[in-house]
Amino acid sequence: MEIAMRTCTSQTAHSVVTNPERFHSQPAILACAWDILMAERGNRVELDRLGSPAHMVSSKPSNRIAADFDSRAERIRERIRRHVAQSSGGDAA
């Protein structure tokens, strides 16, 4: 953690703290960034006294269109099958 503290700048620390979904699996980096930002404000963080995080981190899907399609795909397929069956009078499956 000490190496990360020496190479972490204020801008990097701000980027880490404002994007917890990218760093939630690396608590040492989050703690380092938090410590740097607090030190800039003249505050001290006693990391040993902090409890575990009490929040949930979730990320948004990177491709919303694909995620939306996946959630509707089965319903779309079923509708197409019904339409083909009605127009041709036969079994679409």
Coordinates of C-alpha atoms in Angstrom, one line a residue:
M1 CA 0.0 0.0 0.0
E2 CA 2.9 2.4 0.7
I3 CA 4.1 2.1 -2.9
A4 CA 0.6 2.9 -4.2
M5 CA 0.5 5.9 -1.9
R6 CA 3.8 7.3 -3.3
T7 CA 2.7 7.0 -6.9
C8 CA -0.9 8.1 -6.5
T9 CA -1.6 11.7 -7.2
S10 CA -4.5 13.8 -6.1
Q11 CA -6.1 13.6 -9.5
T12 CA -5.7 9.8 -9.6
A13 CA -7.1 9.6 -6.1
H14 CA -10.1 11.6 -7.1
S15 CA -10.6 9.3 -10.1
V16 CA -10.5 6.2 -7.9
V17 CA -12.9 7.6 -5.3
T18 CA -15.4 8.8 -7.9
N19 CA -15.4 5.4 -9.7
P20 CA -15.9 2.8 -7.0
E21 CA -17.4 0.3 -9.4
R22 CA -13.9 0.0 -11.0
F23 CA -12.0 -0.4 -7.8
H24 CA -14.4 -2.1 -5.4
S25 CA -12.4 -5.3 -5.5
Q26 CA -9.2 -3.5 -4.5
P27 CA -9.8 -2.0 -1.1
A28 CA -6.2 -1.0 -0.6
I29 CA -6.3 1.3 -3.6
L30 CA -9.6 2.8 -2.4
A31 CA -8.2 3.3 1.1
C32 CA -5.0 4.9 -0.3
A33 CA -7.0 7.3 -2.5
W34 CA -9.3 8.2 0.4
D35 CA -6.3 8.9 2.6
I36 CA -4.7 11.2 0.0
L37 CA -7.8 13.2 -0.5
M38 CA -8.4 13.6 3.3
A39 CA -4.7 14.6 3.8
E40 CA -5.1 17.4 1.2
R41 CA -7.9 18.8 3.3
G42 CA -5.9 18.6 6.5
N43 CA -7.8 15.6 7.9
R44 CA -6.4 12.3 9.1
V45 CA -7.9 8.9 8.4
E46 CA -7.3 6.1 10.8
L47 CA -7.8 3.2 8.4
D48 CA -7.6 0.6 11.2
R49 CA -10.7 2.1 12.8
L50 CA -12.8 2.0 9.7
G51 CA -15.3 -0.8 9.4
S52 CA -16.2 -2.6 6.2
P53 CA -18.0 -0.8 3.5
A54 CA -21.7 -0.4 4.1
H55 CA -22.8 0.3 0.6
M56 CA -23.3 -1.7 -2.6
V57 CA -21.4 -1.0 -5.7
S58 CA -23.0 -1.9 -9.0
S59 CA -22.0 -1.0 -12.5
K60 CA -24.2 -0.2 -15.5
P61 CA -24.1 -2.4 -18.5
S62 CA -21.4 -1.2 -20.9
N63 CA -23.7 -1.8 -23.9
R64 CA -27.3 -0.7 -23.0
I65 CA -28.7 -1.7 -26.3
A66 CA -27.4 -5.3 -26.1
A67 CA -28.6 -5.6 -22.5
D68 CA -32.0 -4.3 -23.4
F69 CA -32.2 -6.7 -26.4
D70 CA -31.2 -9.6 -24.2
S71 CA -34.0 -8.8 -21.7
R72 CA -36.5 -8.7 -24.6
A73 CA -35.1 -11.4 -26.9
E74 CA -37.4 -14.3 -25.9
R75 CA -40.5 -12.1 -26.1
I76 CA -39.5 -10.9 -29.6
R77 CA -38.9 -14.4 -30.9
E78 CA -42.3 -15.6 -29.6
R79 CA -44.0 -12.6 -31.3
I80 CA -42.3 -13.3 -34.6
R81 CA -43.3 -17.0 -34.4
R82 CA -46.9 -16.0 -33.7
H83 CA -46.9 -13.6 -36.6
V84 CA -45.4 -16.1 -39.1
A85 CA -47.8 -18.8 -37.9
Q86 CA -50.8 -16.4 -38.4
S87 CA -49.7 -15.2 -41.8
S88 CA -48.7 -18.6 -43.3
G89 CA -51.4 -20.6 -41.5
G90 CA -48.7 -23.2 -40.5
D91 CA -46.4 -24.0 -37.7
A92 CA -43.5 -21.5 -37.4
A93 CA -41.4 -23.6 -35.1

